[in-house]
mmCIF file with all atom_site columns, C-alpha atoms in Angstrom:
data_model
loop_
_atom_site.group_PDB
_atom_site.id
_atom_site.type_symbol
_atom_site.label_atom_id
_atom_site.label_alt_id
_atom_site.label_comp_id
_atom_site.label_asym_id
_atom_site.label_entity_id
_atom_site.label_seq_id
_atom_site.pdbx_PDB_ins_code
_atom_site.Cartn_x
_atom_site.Cartn_y
_atom_site.Cartn_z
_atom_site.occupancy
_atom_site.B_iso_or_equiv
_atom_site.pdbx_formal_charge
_atom_site.auth_seq_id
_atom_site.auth_comp_id
_atom_site.auth_asym_id
_atom_site.auth_atom_id
_atom_site.pdbx_PDB_model_num
ATOM 1   C CA . UNK J 1 1   ? 69.394 6.228   29.578 1.00 0.00 ? 6   UNK J CA 1
ATOM 2   C CA . UNK J 1 2   ? 71.790 3.364   30.222 1.00 0.00 ? 7   UNK J CA 1
ATOM 3   C CA . UNK J 1 3   ? 73.746 1.787   27.390 1.00 0.00 ? 8   UNK J CA 1
ATOM 4   C CA . UNK J 1 4   ? 76.492 -0.743  27.014 1.00 0.00 ? 9   UNK J CA 1
ATOM 5   C CA . UNK J 1 5   ? 78.780 -1.774  24.213 1.00 0.00 ? 10  UNK J CA 1
ATOM 6   C CA . UNK J 1 6   ? 80.786 -4.941  24.444 1.00 0.00 ? 11  UNK J CA 1
ATOM 7   C CA . UNK J 1 7   ? 82.275 -7.749  22.479 1.00 0.00 ? 12  UNK J CA 1
ATOM 8   C CA . UNK J 1 8   ? 79.948 -10.234 20.886 1.00 0.00 ? 13  UNK J CA 1
ATOM 9   C CA . UNK J 1 9   ? 81.694 -13.524 20.318 1.00 0.00 ? 14  UNK J CA 1
ATOM 10  C CA . UNK J 1 10  ? 79.658 -15.812 18.137 1.00 0.00 ? 15  UNK J CA 1
ATOM 11  C CA . UNK J 1 11  ? 82.533 -17.264 16.183 1.00 0.00 ? 16  UNK J CA 1
ATOM 12  C CA . UNK J 1 12  ? 83.391 -15.626 12.899 1.00 0.00 ? 17  UNK J CA 1
ATOM 13  C CA . UNK J 1 13  ? 80.238 -13.551 12.607 1.00 0.00 ? 18  UNK J CA 1
ATOM 14  C CA . UNK J 1 14  ? 76.626 -14.396 11.912 1.00 0.00 ? 19  UNK J CA 1
ATOM 15  C CA . UNK J 1 15  ? 75.915 -14.489 8.213  1.00 0.00 ? 20  UNK J CA 1
ATOM 16  C CA . UNK J 1 16  ? 72.629 -13.528 6.693  1.00 0.00 ? 21  UNK J CA 1
ATOM 17  C CA . UNK J 1 17  ? 70.463 -16.546 5.984  1.00 0.00 ? 22  UNK J CA 1
ATOM 18  C CA . UNK J 1 18  ? 70.615 -17.867 2.432  1.00 0.00 ? 23  UNK J CA 1
ATOM 19  C CA . UNK J 1 19  ? 66.857 -17.741 1.914  1.00 0.00 ? 24  UNK J CA 1
ATOM 20  C CA . UNK J 1 20  ? 64.585 -14.797 2.571  1.00 0.00 ? 25  UNK J CA 1
ATOM 21  C CA . UNK J 1 21  ? 60.859 -14.350 2.764  1.00 0.00 ? 26  UNK J CA 1
ATOM 22  C CA . UNK J 1 22  ? 59.392 -11.509 0.754  1.00 0.00 ? 27  UNK J CA 1
ATOM 23  C CA . UNK J 1 23  ? 56.793 -10.861 3.455  1.00 0.00 ? 28  UNK J CA 1
ATOM 24  C CA . UNK J 1 24  ? 57.843 -9.010  6.587  1.00 0.00 ? 29  UNK J CA 1
ATOM 25  C CA . UNK J 1 25  ? 56.797 -10.487 9.904  1.00 0.00 ? 30  UNK J CA 1
ATOM 26  C CA . UNK J 1 26  ? 53.902 -8.566  11.423 1.00 0.00 ? 31  UNK J CA 1
ATOM 27  C CA . UNK J 1 27  ? 52.222 -8.569  14.812 1.00 0.00 ? 32  UNK J CA 1
ATOM 28  C CA . UNK J 1 28  ? 53.668 -8.954  18.256 1.00 0.00 ? 33  UNK J CA 1
ATOM 29  C CA . UNK J 1 29  ? 52.298 -12.318 19.329 1.00 0.00 ? 34  UNK J CA 1
ATOM 30  C CA . UNK J 1 30  ? 55.747 -13.979 18.954 1.00 0.00 ? 35  UNK J CA 1
ATOM 31  C CA . UNK J 1 31  ? 57.836 -11.123 20.340 1.00 0.00 ? 36  UNK J CA 1
ATOM 32  C CA . UNK J 1 32  ? 60.024 -11.330 23.403 1.00 0.00 ? 37  UNK J CA 1
ATOM 33  C CA . UNK J 1 33  ? 59.671 -9.099  26.463 1.00 0.00 ? 38  UNK J CA 1
ATOM 34  C CA . UNK J 1 34  ? 61.960 -8.685  29.462 1.00 0.00 ? 39  UNK J CA 1
ATOM 35  C CA . UNK J 1 35  ? 60.801 -9.585  32.976 1.00 0.00 ? 40  UNK J CA 1
ATOM 36  C CA . UNK J 1 36  ? 60.245 -5.847  33.467 1.00 0.00 ? 41  UNK J CA 1
ATOM 37  C CA . UNK J 1 37  ? 57.842 -5.786  30.482 1.00 0.00 ? 42  UNK J CA 1
ATOM 38  C CA . UNK J 1 38  ? 60.192 -4.070  28.027 1.00 0.00 ? 43  UNK J CA 1
ATOM 39  C CA . UNK J 1 39  ? 59.840 -5.071  24.380 1.00 0.00 ? 44  UNK J CA 1
ATOM 40  C CA . UNK J 1 40  ? 63.051 -6.736  23.130 1.00 0.00 ? 45  UNK J CA 1
ATOM 41  C CA . UNK J 1 41  ? 64.266 -5.075  19.926 1.00 0.00 ? 46  UNK J CA 1
ATOM 42  C CA . UNK J 1 42  ? 67.166 -6.060  17.655 1.00 0.00 ? 47  UNK J CA 1
ATOM 43  C CA . UNK J 1 43  ? 68.788 -4.190  14.792 1.00 0.00 ? 48  UNK J CA 1
ATOM 44  C CA . UNK J 1 44  ? 71.949 -3.179  12.983 1.00 0.00 ? 49  UNK J CA 1
ATOM 45  C CA . UNK J 1 45  ? 74.025 -0.386  11.640 1.00 0.00 ? 50  UNK J CA 1
ATOM 46  C CA . UNK J 1 46  ? 74.516 -1.616  8.059  1.00 0.00 ? 51  UNK J CA 1
ATOM 47  C CA . UNK J 1 47  ? 77.869 -0.508  6.590  1.00 0.00 ? 52  UNK J CA 1
ATOM 48  C CA . UNK J 1 48  ? 79.400 -0.808  3.149  1.00 0.00 ? 53  UNK J CA 1
ATOM 49  C CA . UNK J 1 49  ? 82.465 0.357   1.295  1.00 0.00 ? 54  UNK J CA 1
ATOM 50  C CA . UNK J 1 50  ? 81.699 2.583   -1.676 1.00 0.00 ? 55  UNK J CA 1
ATOM 51  C CA . UNK J 1 51  ? 84.421 4.294   -3.664 1.00 0.00 ? 56  UNK J CA 1
ATOM 52  C CA . UNK J 1 52  ? 86.879 3.606   -0.855 1.00 0.00 ? 57  UNK J CA 1
ATOM 53  C CA . UNK J 1 53  ? 84.662 5.310   1.746  1.00 0.00 ? 58  UNK J CA 1
ATOM 54  C CA . UNK J 1 54  ? 82.605 3.778   4.554  1.00 0.00 ? 59  UNK J CA 1
ATOM 55  C CA . UNK J 1 55  ? 78.879 4.443   4.238  1.00 0.00 ? 60  UNK J CA 1
ATOM 56  C CA . UNK J 1 56  ? 76.039 3.709   6.662  1.00 0.00 ? 61  UNK J CA 1
ATOM 57  C CA . UNK J 1 57  ? 72.506 2.773   5.631  1.00 0.00 ? 62  UNK J CA 1
ATOM 58  C CA . UNK J 1 58  ? 69.664 4.736   7.178  1.00 0.00 ? 63  UNK J CA 1
ATOM 59  C CA . UNK J 1 59  ? 65.998 4.288   6.280  1.00 0.00 ? 64  UNK J CA 1
ATOM 60  C CA . UNK J 1 60  ? 62.885 6.362   6.538  1.00 0.00 ? 65  UNK J CA 1
ATOM 61  C CA . UNK J 1 61  ? 60.634 5.441   9.446  1.00 0.00 ? 66  UNK J CA 1
ATOM 62  C CA . UNK J 1 62  ? 57.203 3.937   8.788  1.00 0.00 ? 67  UNK J CA 1
ATOM 63  C CA . UNK J 1 63  ? 55.719 7.413   8.861  1.00 0.00 ? 68  UNK J CA 1
ATOM 64  C CA . UNK J 1 64  ? 58.548 8.584   6.586  1.00 0.00 ? 69  UNK J CA 1
ATOM 65  C CA . UNK J 1 65  ? 59.479 11.569  8.711  1.00 0.00 ? 70  UNK J CA 1
ATOM 66  C CA . UNK J 1 66  ? 62.752 10.503  10.340 1.00 0.00 ? 71  UNK J CA 1
ATOM 67  C CA . UNK J 1 67  ? 65.811 8.481   9.430  1.00 0.00 ? 72  UNK J CA 1
ATOM 68  C CA . UNK J 1 68  ? 66.371 5.282   11.409 1.00 0.00 ? 73  UNK J CA 1
ATOM 69  C CA . UNK J 1 69  ? 68.561 2.187   11.530 1.00 0.00 ? 74  UNK J CA 1
ATOM 70  C CA . UNK J 1 70  ? 66.858 -1.116  10.686 1.00 0.00 ? 75  UNK J CA 1
ATOM 71  C CA . UNK J 1 71  ? 65.460 -2.587  13.899 1.00 0.00 ? 76  UNK J CA 1
ATOM 72  C CA . UNK J 1 72  ? 62.383 -4.351  15.170 1.00 0.00 ? 77  UNK J CA 1
ATOM 73  C CA . UNK J 1 73  ? 60.966 -6.935  17.511 1.00 0.00 ? 78  UNK J CA 1
ATOM 74  C CA . UNK J 1 74  ? 62.999 -9.977  18.514 1.00 0.00 ? 79  UNK J CA 1
ATOM 75  C CA . UNK J 1 75  ? 60.731 -13.005 18.069 1.00 0.00 ? 80  UNK J CA 1
ATOM 76  C CA . UNK J 1 76  ? 60.696 -16.110 20.264 1.00 0.00 ? 81  UNK J CA 1
ATOM 77  C CA . UNK J 1 77  ? 61.729 -18.438 17.412 1.00 0.00 ? 82  UNK J CA 1
ATOM 78  C CA . UNK J 1 78  ? 65.064 -16.718 16.661 1.00 0.00 ? 83  UNK J CA 1
ATOM 79  C CA . UNK J 1 79  ? 68.276 -15.580 18.316 1.00 0.00 ? 84  UNK J CA 1
ATOM 80  C CA . UNK J 1 80  ? 68.935 -11.879 18.801 1.00 0.00 ? 85  UNK J CA 1
ATOM 81  C CA . UNK J 1 81  ? 71.558 -12.081 15.997 1.00 0.00 ? 86  UNK J CA 1
ATOM 82  C CA . UNK J 1 82  ? 69.014 -13.626 13.630 1.00 0.00 ? 87  UNK J CA 1
ATOM 83  C CA . UNK J 1 83  ? 66.408 -10.992 14.517 1.00 0.00 ? 88  UNK J CA 1
ATOM 84  C CA . UNK J 1 84  ? 68.881 -8.181  13.761 1.00 0.00 ? 89  UNK J CA 1
ATOM 85  C CA . UNK J 1 85  ? 69.841 -9.669  10.393 1.00 0.00 ? 90  UNK J CA 1
ATOM 86  C CA . UNK J 1 86  ? 66.160 -10.286 9.531  1.00 0.00 ? 91  UNK J CA 1
ATOM 87  C CA . UNK J 1 87  ? 65.293 -6.659  10.270 1.00 0.00 ? 92  UNK J CA 1
ATOM 88  C CA . UNK J 1 88  ? 68.053 -5.472  7.908  1.00 0.00 ? 93  UNK J CA 1
ATOM 89  C CA . UNK J 1 89  ? 66.582 -7.651  5.181  1.00 0.00 ? 94  UNK J CA 1
ATOM 90  C CA . UNK J 1 90  ? 62.935 -6.747  5.793  1.00 0.00 ? 95  UNK J CA 1
ATOM 91  C CA . UNK J 1 91  ? 63.339 -3.003  6.271  1.00 0.00 ? 96  UNK J CA 1
ATOM 92  C CA . UNK J 1 92  ? 66.454 -2.213  4.226  1.00 0.00 ? 97  UNK J CA 1
ATOM 93  C CA . UNK J 1 93  ? 66.825 -4.986  1.661  1.00 0.00 ? 98  UNK J CA 1
ATOM 94  C CA . UNK J 1 94  ? 70.445 -5.593  2.618  1.00 0.00 ? 99  UNK J CA 1
ATOM 95  C CA . UNK J 1 95  ? 72.267 -8.739  3.655  1.00 0.00 ? 100 UNK J CA 1
ATOM 96  C CA . UNK J 1 96  ? 75.751 -9.362  4.967  1.00 0.00 ? 101 UNK J CA 1
ATOM 97  C CA . UNK J 1 97  ? 77.789 -10.547 7.932  1.00 0.00 ? 102 UNK J CA 1
ATOM 98  C CA . UNK J 1 98  ? 77.609 -9.346  11.530 1.00 0.00 ? 103 UNK J CA 1
ATOM 99  C CA . UNK J 1 99  ? 80.835 -8.097  13.083 1.00 0.00 ? 104 UNK J CA 1
ATOM 100 C CA . UNK J 1 100 ? 81.500 -10.637 15.857 1.00 0.00 ? 105 UNK J CA 1
ATOM 101 C CA . UNK J 1 101 ? 83.218 -8.026  18.038 1.00 0.00 ? 106 UNK J CA 1
ATOM 102 C CA . UNK J 1 102 ? 80.434 -5.420  18.228 1.00 0.00 ? 107 UNK J CA 1
ATOM 103 C CA . UNK J 1 103 ? 77.215 -5.415  20.250 1.00 0.00 ? 108 UNK J CA 1
ATOM 104 C CA . UNK J 1 104 ? 75.471 -2.372  21.776 1.00 0.00 ? 109 UNK J CA 1
ATOM 105 C CA . UNK J 1 105 ? 72.557 -2.488  24.208 1.00 0.00 ? 110 UNK J CA 1
ATOM 106 C CA . UNK J 1 106 ? 70.426 0.282   25.636 1.00 0.00 ? 111 UNK J CA 1
ATOM 107 C CA . UNK J 1 107 ? 66.898 1.151   26.743 1.00 0.00 ? 112 UNK J CA 1
ATOM 108 C CA . UNK J 1 108 ? 64.570 3.451   24.861 1.00 0.00 ? 113 UNK J CA 1
ATOM 109 C CA . UNK J 1 109 ? 61.039 4.812   25.207 1.00 0.00 ? 114 UNK J CA 1
ATOM 110 C CA . UNK J 1 110 ? 59.209 5.117   21.885 1.00 0.00 ? 115 UNK J CA 1
ATOM 111 C CA . UNK J 1 111 ? 56.862 7.848   20.657 1.00 0.00 ? 116 UNK J CA 1
ATOM 112 C CA . UNK J 1 112 ? 53.903 5.842   22.013 1.00 0.00 ? 117 UNK J CA 1
ATOM 113 C CA . UNK J 1 113 ? 55.591 5.530   25.425 1.00 0.00 ? 118 UNK J CA 1
ATOM 114 C CA . UNK J 1 114 ? 56.510 1.864   24.993 1.00 0.00 ? 119 UNK J CA 1
ATOM 115 C CA . UNK J 1 115 ? 59.733 0.959   26.803 1.00 0.00 ? 120 UNK J CA 1
ATOM 116 C CA . UNK J 1 116 ? 62.180 -1.191  24.801 1.00 0.00 ? 121 UNK J CA 1
ATOM 117 C CA . UNK J 1 117 ? 65.459 -2.982  25.438 1.00 0.00 ? 122 UNK J CA 1
ATOM 118 C CA . UNK J 1 118 ? 67.483 -2.591  22.225 1.00 0.00 ? 123 UNK J CA 1
ATOM 119 C CA . UNK J 1 119 ? 70.394 -4.757  21.048 1.00 0.00 ? 124 UNK J CA 1
ATOM 120 C CA . UNK J 1 120 ? 72.238 -3.399  18.012 1.00 0.00 ? 125 UNK J CA 1
ATOM 121 C CA . UNK J 1 121 ? 74.970 -4.976  15.885 1.00 0.00 ? 126 UNK J CA 1
ATOM 122 C CA . UNK J 1 122 ? 77.259 -3.886  13.068 1.00 0.00 ? 127 UNK J CA 1
ATOM 123 C CA . UNK J 1 123 ? 76.379 -5.521  9.717  1.00 0.00 ? 128 UNK J CA 1
ATOM 124 C CA . UNK J 1 124 ? 78.949 -5.545  6.919  1.00 0.00 ? 129 UNK J CA 1
ATOM 125 C CA . UNK J 1 125 ? 76.719 -5.387  3.847  1.00 0.00 ? 130 UNK J CA 1
ATOM 126 C CA . UNK J 1 126 ? 77.691 -7.649  0.973  1.00 0.00 ? 131 UNK J CA 1
ATOM 127 C CA . UNK J 1 127 ? 74.417 -7.549  -1.030 1.00 0.00 ? 132 UNK J CA 1
ATOM 128 C CA . UNK J 1 128 ? 71.964 -4.744  -1.721 1.00 0.00 ? 133 UNK J CA 1
ATOM 129 C CA . UNK J 1 129 ? 68.766 -6.258  -3.094 1.00 0.00 ? 134 UNK J CA 1
ATOM 130 C CA . UNK J 1 130 ? 66.485 -4.590  -5.653 1.00 0.00 ? 135 UNK J CA 1
ATOM 131 C CA . UNK J 1 131 ? 63.407 -6.217  -4.094 1.00 0.00 ? 136 UNK J CA 1
ATOM 132 C CA . UNK J 1 132 ? 62.693 -6.587  -0.383 1.00 0.00 ? 137 UNK J CA 1
ATOM 133 C CA . UNK J 1 133 ? 59.670 -6.889  1.940  1.00 0.00 ? 138 UNK J CA 1
ATOM 134 C CA . UNK J 1 134 ? 59.322 -3.192  2.897  1.00 0.00 ? 139 UNK J CA 1
ATOM 135 C CA . UNK J 1 135 ? 60.216 -1.177  -0.234 1.00 0.00 ? 140 UNK J CA 1
ATOM 136 C CA . UNK J 1 136 ? 58.086 1.750   0.957  1.00 0.00 ? 141 UNK J CA 1
ATOM 137 C CA . UNK J 1 137 ? 61.067 2.811   3.081  1.00 0.00 ? 142 UNK J CA 1
ATOM 138 C CA . UNK J 1 138 ? 63.625 5.043   1.377  1.00 0.00 ? 143 UNK J CA 1
ATOM 139 C CA . UNK J 1 139 ? 67.234 3.859   1.661  1.00 0.00 ? 144 UNK J CA 1
ATOM 140 C CA . UNK J 1 140 ? 69.982 6.460   2.100  1.00 0.00 ? 145 UNK J CA 1
ATOM 141 C CA . UNK J 1 141 ? 73.683 5.626   2.161  1.00 0.00 ? 146 UNK J CA 1
ATOM 142 C CA . UNK J 1 142 ? 75.416 8.264   4.286  1.00 0.00 ? 147 UNK J CA 1
ATOM 143 C CA . UNK J 1 143 ? 78.891 9.075   5.502  1.00 0.00 ? 148 UNK J CA 1
ATOM 144 C CA . UNK J 1 144 ? 79.382 8.659   9.249  1.00 0.00 ? 149 UNK J CA 1
ATOM 145 C CA . UNK J 1 145 ? 79.162 12.458  9.631  1.00 0.00 ? 150 UNK J CA 1
ATOM 146 C CA . UNK J 1 146 ? 75.895 12.630  7.650  1.00 0.00 ? 151 UNK J CA 1
ATOM 147 C CA . UNK J 1 147 ? 74.563 9.665   9.628  1.00 0.00 ? 152 UNK J CA 1
ATOM 148 C CA . UNK J 1 148 ? 75.308 11.432  12.904 1.00 0.00 ? 153 UNK J CA 1
ATOM 149 C CA . UNK J 1 149 ? 73.493 14.548  11.679 1.00 0.00 ? 154 UNK J CA 1
ATOM 150 C CA . UNK J 1 150 ? 70.380 12.412  10.992 1.00 0.00 ? 155 UNK J CA 1
ATOM 151 C CA . UNK J 1 151 ? 70.248 10.750  14.415 1.00 0.00 ? 156 UNK J CA 1
ATOM 152 C CA . UNK J 1 152 ? 67.137 12.030  16.217 1.00 0.00 ? 157 UNK J CA 1
ATOM 153 C CA . UNK J 1 153 ? 67.520 10.019  19.440 1.00 0.00 ? 158 UNK J CA 1
ATOM 154 C CA . UNK J 1 154 ? 70.321 10.171  21.972 1.00 0.00 ? 159 UNK J CA 1
ATOM 155 C CA . UNK J 1 155 ? 70.703 6.377   21.916 1.00 0.00 ? 160 UNK J CA 1
ATOM 156 C CA . UNK J 1 156 ? 71.454 6.504   18.168 1.00 0.00 ? 161 UNK J CA 1
ATOM 157 C CA . UNK J 1 157 ? 74.295 8.978   18.759 1.00 0.00 ? 162 UNK J CA 1
ATOM 158 C CA . UNK J 1 158 ? 75.624 6.814   21.610 1.00 0.00 ? 163 UNK J CA 1
ATOM 159 C CA . UNK J 1 159 ? 75.530 3.817   19.279 1.00 0.00 ? 164 UNK J CA 1
ATOM 160 C CA . UNK J 1 160 ? 77.663 5.639   16.701 1.00 0.00 ? 165 UNK J CA 1
ATOM 161 C CA . UNK J 1 161 ? 80.100 6.743   19.413 1.00 0.00 ? 166 UNK J CA 1
ATOM 162 C CA . UNK J 1 162 ? 80.660 3.085   20.356 1.00 0.00 ? 167 UNK J CA 1
ATOM 163 C CA . UNK J 1 163 ? 81.635 2.031   16.818 1.00 0.00 ? 168 UNK J CA 1
ATOM 164 C CA . UNK J 1 164 ? 85.228 0.870   16.378 1.00 0.00 ? 169 UNK J CA 1
ATOM 165 C CA . UNK J 1 165 ? 87.458 3.783   15.275 1.00 0.00 ? 170 UNK J CA 1
ATOM 166 C CA . UNK J 1 166 ? 88.123 2.153   11.906 1.00 0.00 ? 171 UNK J CA 1
ATOM 167 C CA . UNK J 1 167 ? 85.514 -0.513  11.151 1.00 0.00 ? 172 UNK J CA 1
ATOM 168 C CA . UNK J 1 168 ? 87.012 -3.243  8.983  1.00 0.00 ? 173 UNK J CA 1
ATOM 169 C CA . UNK J 1 169 ? 84.377 -3.247  6.235  1.00 0.00 ? 174 UNK J CA 1
ATOM 170 C CA . UNK J 1 170 ? 85.657 -6.178  4.163  1.00 0.00 ? 175 UNK J CA 1
ATOM 171 C CA . UNK J 1 171 ? 84.530 -5.331  0.618  1.00 0.00 ? 176 UNK J CA 1
ATOM 172 C CA . UNK J 1 172 ? 82.227 -3.352  -1.608 1.00 0.00 ? 177 UNK J CA 1
ATOM 173 C CA . UNK J 1 173 ? 78.601 -4.500  -1.664 1.00 0.00 ? 178 UNK J CA 1
ATOM 174 C CA . UNK J 1 174 ? 77.070 -6.057  -4.769 1.00 0.00 ? 179 UNK J CA 1
ATOM 175 C CA . UNK J 1 175 ? 73.687 -5.011  -6.146 1.00 0.00 ? 180 UNK J CA 1
ATOM 176 C CA . UNK J 1 176 ? 71.357 -7.947  -6.748 1.00 0.00 ? 181 UNK J CA 1
ATOM 177 C CA . UNK J 1 177 ? 68.403 -7.579  -9.125 1.00 0.00 ? 182 UNK J CA 1
ATOM 178 C CA . UNK J 1 178 ? 66.231 -10.299 -7.582 1.00 0.00 ? 183 UNK J CA 1
#
């Protein structure tokens, strides 16, 4: 498995869009694929400060058996940054700002043998919403050590290893009762 982590310079960070849809995008008719036929996937490691400690958001998978980071298909009508932020909203109900200095890419083969090219970002969570498109997923805020213990794929562990040594999570997240 090949992976890369490098700087992502999109100015001061991509902010979550101001308006959200309560319906998650479904289907793959708009999704991007590489020339090699790999599905393009975007996602984030959502982080927050809580009680002076950094916590990472992990979610249950659709089948509810494993913990995952929010990620999903990158659609043709959005940038990879926008797709990553959208997935955090749809799957985890969190919004925030992407760290402009962090971007991780790798390749992964899913349980159904589909090959994907994954681009992951670091999202500094500023809002945790009470209502979001996929509330059937359980949200768990974990320490970095707990997060590592819940990683079930090698690429997830590699992603955590590429995090900055002391991520500059700017502030505590606010709960929003939409």
